[in-house]
XYZ file of C-alpha atoms in Angstrom:
496
model
C -51.341 12.178 54.104
C -47.836 12.055 52.610
C -46.234 14.558 54.943
C -46.918 16.494 58.131
C -45.890 20.050 58.991
C -44.532 20.306 62.480
C -43.736 23.226 64.762
C -41.079 23.647 67.423
C -42.166 20.495 69.284
C -41.728 18.446 66.140
C -38.305 19.917 65.487
C -37.156 19.034 68.975
C -38.520 15.518 68.670
C -36.738 15.003 65.380
C -33.389 16.376 66.458
C -30.680 13.807 65.955
C -32.928 11.164 64.419
C -31.177 11.155 61.094
C -34.498 11.297 59.164
C -34.359 13.357 55.990
C -36.237 16.653 56.378
C -36.801 19.726 54.220
C -37.021 23.218 55.626
C -40.108 25.102 54.388
C -41.194 28.370 55.900
C -39.703 27.687 59.319
C -41.271 24.208 59.649
C -39.936 20.739 59.108
C -41.732 18.616 56.572
C -40.979 14.980 57.259
C -41.788 12.052 55.016
C -43.428 9.361 57.204
C -42.419 6.647 54.746
C -38.749 7.533 55.053
C -39.079 7.901 58.825
C -40.651 4.450 59.044
C -37.915 2.850 56.962
C -35.240 4.662 58.977
C -36.722 3.549 62.316
C -36.561 -0.090 61.206
C -33.141 0.033 59.582
C -31.654 1.331 62.827
C -32.033 -2.234 63.990
C -29.573 -3.293 61.286
C -26.837 -0.915 62.460
C -25.011 -2.914 65.082
C -24.159 -0.881 68.168
C -21.839 -1.807 71.001
C -24.509 -0.815 73.538
C -26.997 -3.277 72.040
C -29.621 -0.659 71.160
C -30.103 -2.060 67.676
C -30.754 -5.506 69.169
C -33.580 -4.036 71.263
C -35.208 -2.780 68.061
C -34.930 -6.215 66.474
C -36.415 -7.829 69.581
C -39.346 -5.411 69.378
C -39.951 -6.259 65.718
C -39.585 -9.964 66.462
C -42.135 -9.566 69.230
C -44.774 -8.464 66.706
C -44.861 -12.015 65.353
C -45.901 -10.634 61.952
C -45.307 -13.052 59.036
C -45.074 -10.048 56.695
C -41.741 -9.224 58.360
C -40.209 -12.469 57.140
C -38.325 -10.815 54.212
C -36.838 -8.282 56.628
C -35.430 -11.020 58.850
C -34.334 -13.095 55.863
C -32.310 -10.184 54.517
C -30.409 -9.970 57.803
C -28.874 -13.395 57.306
C -26.717 -12.144 54.436
C -25.161 -9.499 56.696
C -21.487 -9.619 57.613
C -22.505 -8.877 61.211
C -22.649 -12.141 63.197
C -25.224 -10.818 65.673
C -27.618 -10.000 62.835
C -27.250 -13.517 61.491
C -28.165 -14.951 64.888
C -31.165 -12.625 65.226
C -32.229 -13.623 61.716
C -32.190 -17.359 62.427
C -34.075 -16.935 65.715
C -36.641 -14.508 64.286
C -37.470 -16.807 61.380
C -37.837 -19.723 63.777
C -40.220 -17.703 65.949
C -42.365 -16.894 62.929
C -42.505 -20.594 62.110
C -43.097 -21.458 65.776
C -41.044 -24.623 65.463
C -37.288 -24.658 65.103
C -34.300 -22.814 63.762
C -33.548 -23.743 60.163
C -30.778 -26.376 59.897
C -29.945 -25.146 56.375
C -29.234 -21.636 57.664
C -27.487 -23.004 60.735
C -25.037 -25.016 58.642
C -24.037 -21.901 56.696
C -22.980 -20.023 59.827
C -19.456 -19.797 61.153
C -18.586 -22.001 64.097
C -18.830 -19.404 66.869
C -22.085 -17.872 65.623
C -23.581 -21.314 65.045
C -22.864 -22.328 68.635
C -24.360 -19.087 69.977
C -27.457 -19.541 67.813
C -27.855 -23.090 69.111
C -27.544 -21.996 72.734
C -30.191 -19.323 72.192
C -32.447 -21.790 70.379
C -32.232 -24.210 73.291
C -33.057 -21.479 75.806
C -36.030 -20.359 73.682
C -37.022 -23.968 72.896
C -36.732 -23.328 69.163
C -35.607 -26.809 68.137
C -37.288 -29.989 66.969
C -36.548 -33.530 65.834
C -35.747 -32.501 62.253
C -33.040 -30.108 63.483
C -31.391 -32.775 65.613
C -31.439 -35.306 62.766
C -30.130 -32.750 60.259
C -27.276 -31.772 62.562
C -26.217 -35.404 62.650
C -25.242 -35.010 58.988
C -23.238 -31.805 59.448
C -19.625 -32.599 58.465
C -17.943 -30.084 60.760
C -19.792 -30.148 64.081
C -17.648 -29.062 66.998
C -17.624 -31.094 70.199
C -19.673 -28.396 71.912
C -22.296 -28.577 69.175
C -22.354 -32.362 69.309
C -22.991 -32.138 73.023
C -25.863 -29.710 72.485
C -27.280 -31.949 69.777
C -27.324 -34.923 72.172
C -29.011 -32.861 74.881
C -31.663 -31.563 72.466
C -32.365 -35.124 71.378
C -32.730 -36.286 74.973
C -35.108 -33.444 75.760
C -37.199 -34.373 72.715
C -37.350 -38.001 73.813
C -35.188 -39.303 70.944
C -32.912 -42.293 71.244
C -29.508 -40.986 72.398
C -26.611 -41.167 69.944
C -24.430 -43.414 72.102
C -21.788 -43.761 69.390
C -21.215 -40.035 69.259
C -21.263 -39.911 73.056
C -18.515 -42.539 73.184
C -16.376 -40.374 70.905
C -16.864 -37.373 73.163
C -15.742 -39.447 76.160
C -12.360 -39.798 74.425
C -11.986 -36.084 73.752
C -8.724 -34.306 74.495
C -10.725 -31.466 76.041
C -11.352 -31.928 79.772
C -14.615 -29.937 79.693
C -16.026 -32.048 76.870
C -15.035 -35.272 78.650
C -16.668 -34.193 81.894
C -19.927 -33.135 80.239
C -19.989 -36.335 78.169
C -19.315 -38.440 81.270
C -22.186 -36.788 83.106
C -24.554 -37.279 80.172
C -23.422 -40.869 79.725
C -24.080 -41.603 83.385
C -27.516 -39.964 83.225
C -28.489 -41.809 80.057
C -26.954 -45.256 80.551
C -26.286 -45.534 84.272
C -22.635 -46.297 83.520
C -20.436 -44.436 86.013
C -16.846 -45.569 85.314
C -15.977 -42.639 83.048
C -17.623 -40.148 85.378
C -15.689 -41.458 88.375
C -12.465 -41.047 86.410
C -13.337 -37.484 85.417
C -14.289 -36.535 88.984
C -10.935 -37.892 90.187
C -9.144 -35.838 87.532
C -11.229 -32.795 88.456
C -9.932 -32.910 92.030
C -6.348 -32.587 90.740
C -6.980 -29.579 88.523
C -5.821 -26.043 89.296
C -8.379 -23.515 90.543
C -8.693 -21.866 87.133
C -9.235 -25.235 85.462
C -11.841 -26.258 88.029
C -13.675 -23.012 87.398
C -13.816 -23.720 83.651
C -15.033 -27.300 84.028
C -17.586 -26.643 86.756
C -18.738 -23.439 85.048
C -19.555 -25.380 81.889
C -21.614 -27.907 83.864
C -23.449 -25.120 85.671
C -24.229 -23.369 82.369
C -25.681 -26.549 80.862
C -27.626 -27.329 84.035
C -29.412 -23.984 83.670
C -31.473 -25.515 80.837
C -30.957 -29.257 81.247
C -31.008 -31.021 84.648
C -27.875 -33.121 85.271
C -28.323 -35.437 88.276
C -24.996 -37.170 87.679
C -23.198 -33.842 88.091
C -24.282 -33.547 91.731
C -20.897 -34.713 93.018
C -19.210 -31.866 91.137
C -21.813 -29.344 92.299
C -21.265 -30.431 95.917
C -17.501 -30.103 95.457
C -17.893 -26.570 94.098
C -20.299 -25.606 96.892
C -17.720 -26.658 99.504
C -14.649 -25.328 97.691
C -13.275 -22.253 99.553
C -11.164 -21.343 96.519
C -14.254 -20.828 94.388
C -16.036 -17.473 94.252
C -19.184 -16.960 96.250
C -21.270 -16.522 93.087
C -20.029 -19.785 91.575
C -20.682 -21.711 94.791
C -24.242 -20.369 94.967
C -24.763 -21.165 91.279
C -23.595 -24.739 91.854
C -26.149 -25.190 94.643
C -28.873 -23.778 92.418
C -27.839 -26.251 89.701
C -28.090 -29.078 92.225
C -31.665 -27.992 92.968
C -32.381 -28.057 89.245
C -32.395 -31.848 89.117
C -35.424 -31.799 91.471
C -34.193 -34.864 93.290
C -33.596 -35.735 96.975
C -29.803 -35.642 96.616
C -29.961 -32.147 95.136
C -32.141 -30.948 97.994
C -29.685 -32.464 100.480
C -26.863 -30.430 98.952
C -29.012 -27.328 99.374
C -29.835 -28.171 103.013
C -26.134 -28.719 103.757
C -25.317 -25.375 102.179
C -27.967 -23.499 104.168
C -26.526 -24.834 107.425
C -22.936 -24.049 106.443
C -23.658 -20.643 104.899
C -21.131 -17.978 105.866
C -23.594 -15.106 105.960
C -27.221 -14.164 106.326
C -27.082 -12.827 102.764
C -26.108 -16.250 101.436
C -29.027 -17.809 103.301
C -31.356 -15.251 101.715
C -30.155 -16.137 98.215
C -30.268 -19.867 98.864
C -33.833 -19.553 100.117
C -34.969 -17.558 97.111
C -33.227 -20.026 94.752
C -35.194 -22.924 96.231
C -38.479 -21.015 96.026
C -37.870 -20.072 92.393
C -37.160 -23.722 91.643
C -40.425 -24.691 93.327
C -38.665 -27.044 95.721
C -41.013 -28.828 98.120
C -39.338 -29.547 101.440
C -40.286 -29.136 105.080
C -36.732 -28.351 106.198
C -36.174 -24.603 105.997
C -34.364 -24.407 109.327
C -31.086 -23.521 107.631
C -32.644 -20.405 106.063
C -34.379 -18.912 109.090
C -32.051 -16.840 111.293
C -32.111 -13.564 113.201
C -32.764 -11.636 109.999
C -36.474 -10.924 109.470
C -36.148 -11.297 105.711
C -34.847 -14.849 106.082
C -37.539 -15.764 108.587
C -40.183 -14.725 106.097
C -38.430 -16.385 103.156
C -38.464 -19.633 105.140
C -42.187 -19.304 105.864
C -42.842 -18.534 102.192
C -40.845 -21.608 101.180
C -42.948 -23.752 103.470
C -45.980 -22.230 101.753
C -45.084 -24.153 98.594
C -45.830 -27.359 100.489
C -48.764 -25.923 102.460
C -50.502 -23.602 100.013
C -53.111 -22.474 102.535
C -50.459 -20.241 104.095
C -49.041 -18.958 100.806
C -51.032 -15.702 100.591
C -50.266 -14.678 104.156
C -46.600 -15.562 103.702
C -46.364 -13.392 100.578
C -48.139 -10.492 102.290
C -45.556 -10.590 105.077
C -42.713 -10.829 102.552
C -43.929 -7.778 100.669
C -43.839 -5.703 103.842
C -40.035 -5.930 103.690
C -38.684 -3.478 101.154
C -35.950 -5.665 99.734
C -35.450 -6.937 96.146
C -35.121 -10.527 97.355
C -38.468 -10.354 99.143
C -40.148 -9.445 95.856
C -38.219 -12.156 94.036
C -39.343 -14.722 96.594
C -42.973 -13.555 96.438
C -43.033 -13.982 92.665
C -41.320 -17.351 92.984
C -44.071 -18.560 95.310
C -46.816 -17.477 92.890
C -45.065 -18.977 89.867
C -44.791 -22.388 91.519
C -48.160 -22.772 93.228
C -50.329 -25.623 92.044
C -53.436 -23.587 92.807
C -53.781 -21.123 89.929
C -56.350 -18.981 91.735
C -53.972 -18.379 94.631
C -51.204 -17.463 92.184
C -53.556 -15.022 90.483
C -54.402 -13.349 93.798
C -50.686 -12.856 94.503
C -49.986 -11.378 91.054
C -52.936 -8.992 91.406
C -51.789 -7.950 94.870
C -48.264 -7.168 93.648
C -49.635 -5.328 90.622
C -51.766 -3.082 92.821
C -48.845 -2.557 95.193
C -46.877 -0.982 92.336
C -49.090 2.092 92.744
C -47.350 2.860 96.020
C -44.026 1.053 95.601
C -41.826 2.157 92.698
C -39.515 -0.877 93.012
C -42.377 -3.021 91.694
C -42.981 -1.003 88.532
C -40.486 -2.916 86.352
C -42.507 -6.078 87.097
C -45.619 -4.761 85.345
C -44.892 -6.553 82.082
C -44.354 -9.915 83.735
C -47.438 -9.580 85.944
C -49.617 -8.451 83.047
C -48.515 -11.401 80.888
C -49.165 -13.898 83.684
C -52.637 -12.553 84.383
C -53.518 -12.113 80.721
C -52.516 -15.676 79.877
C -54.604 -16.924 82.763
C -57.614 -14.903 81.561
C -57.963 -13.118 84.878
C -61.376 -11.482 85.257
C -59.883 -9.005 87.744
C -57.126 -7.801 85.398
C -59.275 -5.170 83.695
C -60.199 -3.680 87.073
C -56.543 -3.375 88.125
C -55.564 -1.796 84.798
C -58.415 0.706 85.223
C -57.179 1.566 88.725
C -53.712 2.246 87.339
C -55.154 4.333 84.495
C -56.928 6.544 87.042
C -53.875 7.093 89.241
C -52.270 10.520 89.195
C -48.520 11.107 88.838
C -47.910 7.539 87.681
C -46.770 8.187 84.111
C -43.845 5.764 84.202
C -45.995 2.978 85.616
C -48.577 3.564 82.888
C -45.896 3.559 80.183
C -44.498 0.254 81.394
C -47.937 -1.337 81.541
C -49.003 -0.021 78.124
C -45.752 -1.238 76.590
C -46.522 -4.705 77.957
C -50.039 -4.499 76.503
C -48.573 -3.434 73.148
C -46.112 -6.330 73.129
C -48.708 -8.922 74.095
C -50.856 -10.878 71.709
C -53.893 -10.681 73.962
C -57.233 -10.382 72.137
C -58.212 -7.825 74.801
C -55.243 -5.518 74.175
C -57.307 -2.791 72.503
C -59.907 -2.986 75.254
C -57.226 -2.614 77.927
C -55.446 0.159 76.056
C -58.663 2.148 75.675
C -58.815 2.531 79.458
C -56.060 5.161 79.025
C -57.769 7.068 76.203
C -58.351 10.196 78.288
C -54.672 10.625 79.181
C -53.137 13.981 78.296
C -49.536 12.752 78.371
C -48.168 12.503 74.824
C -46.234 9.254 75.368
C -49.243 7.532 76.947
C -51.516 8.616 74.090
C -48.989 7.367 71.558
C -48.825 3.936 73.179
C -52.625 3.698 73.321
C -52.834 4.392 69.596
C -50.093 1.886 68.780
C -51.988 -0.803 70.686
C -54.995 -0.160 68.440
C -52.884 0.193 65.272
C -51.379 -3.232 65.912
C -54.852 -4.799 65.964
C -57.215 -5.440 63.070
C -59.488 -2.589 64.121
C -59.832 0.289 61.631
C -58.321 3.683 62.391
C -60.222 6.872 61.621
C -58.629 9.809 59.814
C -57.573 11.506 63.035
C -55.923 8.340 64.322
C -54.084 7.842 61.031
C -52.763 11.401 61.284
C -51.700 10.746 64.868
C -49.902 7.553 63.766
C -48.075 9.615 61.150
C -47.030 12.101 63.831
C -45.710 9.279 66.034
C -43.840 7.733 63.109
C -42.128 10.989 62.233
C -40.879 11.542 65.765
C -43.616 13.555 67.452
C -44.923 10.886 69.767
C -42.313 11.055 72.525
C -41.563 7.367 72.361
C -38.179 5.652 72.452
C -36.455 4.372 69.280
C -37.425 0.782 70.064
C -41.157 1.557 70.190
C -40.771 3.885 67.236
C -39.619 0.976 65.081
C -42.943 -0.710 65.876
C -44.768 2.495 64.992
C -42.887 2.674 61.709
C -43.867 -0.841 60.708
C -47.494 -0.292 61.706
C -47.612 2.931 59.658
C -46.234 1.090 56.629
C -48.817 -1.669 57.034
C -51.721 0.722 57.528
C -50.716 2.686 54.421
C -49.966 -0.286 52.187
C -46.279 0.650 51.977
C -44.770 -2.388 53.723
C -43.814 -4.337 50.576
C -42.169 -1.288 49.031
C -40.278 -0.583 52.252
C -39.053 -4.159 52.599
C -37.800 -4.134 49.000
C -35.861 -0.946 49.733
C -34.445 -2.272 53.000
C -33.412 -5.548 51.391
C -31.712 -3.798 48.480
C -29.627 -1.759 50.921
C -28.796 -4.698 53.194
């Protein structure tokens, strides 16, 4: 079917989409090929609100090697954000590392941002680190990241380059290099000098230096930075958020000294709210300690956070602790409950907690945004109970948003049972739900009958009541199912 006549509903759905349409006898005739191309190319039109990036993330999430030319074409764009998305998307398709050849062609700022994202997504390998060593124009920030990547990969540290960074004119670079040098070699002289200099800096300068350490510590533990983190935690001139972040960074090294900083902070906390956040931070880090006395106070939330934290060390009480936490309708109670499950050594207990929270979403709307995370956790674990919970949700009345969120997670997943799970919603009358169910099947290798192909065409041309992000997926799936993907990519690349 090359086109589809649509009535008033179709006209409303297409309003403002920018797809080319021809008026014939009071109906709109829309070309699904052009609609598919348009839905994908919206991802190439950079928007200040980031909507185009969401489309690119959705297409990246498909993990389809046939999309490689699309992502390759983005690298030639004048838009820096598209270049970064291109490098990351191609790395994800290769499942190894960002391409050092592409990285070297990027401008300094974009290259640094791409590297930071690659580290967070673990899209780097030994060949990248070695190739970067030959880059003629590496900034000090990039050299620092290169050293950290090498350390995380177990490579021999580049001590010569580290020595050069210790002599930098930039105080942030010197501090980070001194911390790394102390961690790697045990040599503390330079670090002691930098800590002494740090104490003489203005507030704004201390914020910059400590902020850089905290940022790095979010993806690379830095035990030698504990003295700075303690100083920030006890600095009344620092903002509350920065002080809490410093304590969290101290916990990140998973060492006794870091836990001591946290215990000190819990006992000196100015408010019950700070104790709540400190408790949740430790749970999310999976910290094992018996001393939660600084968290527990007159606030019921904190009492239960403390019990939940103790449950990480004594897993027999974990389920009961989470049940009590979930009775408190507070975002931090949910955050703590998930933190407990994520850090339990007993996978079966973690699964029971995830299932419990998933079922609770039927009566607690604040839990609905967690559906994707819970589904992924349970799917990856191969939970035998997951199908039952999905069926229960599919049978619930007046839960359209919950069903949409769950089906979107199923669509985005690579689970071999996706079609099976999606089919549990096949009797839904809601247009959006039906569209998502079909897209789950269209993404698989299963054949579509004539009616399903017509329905996919309707969704692609705007009649499926799905958002632009999901519609880009529909567009690509329509192109693939109709053998038009190569033609479309050629057209998109020629216009790039």
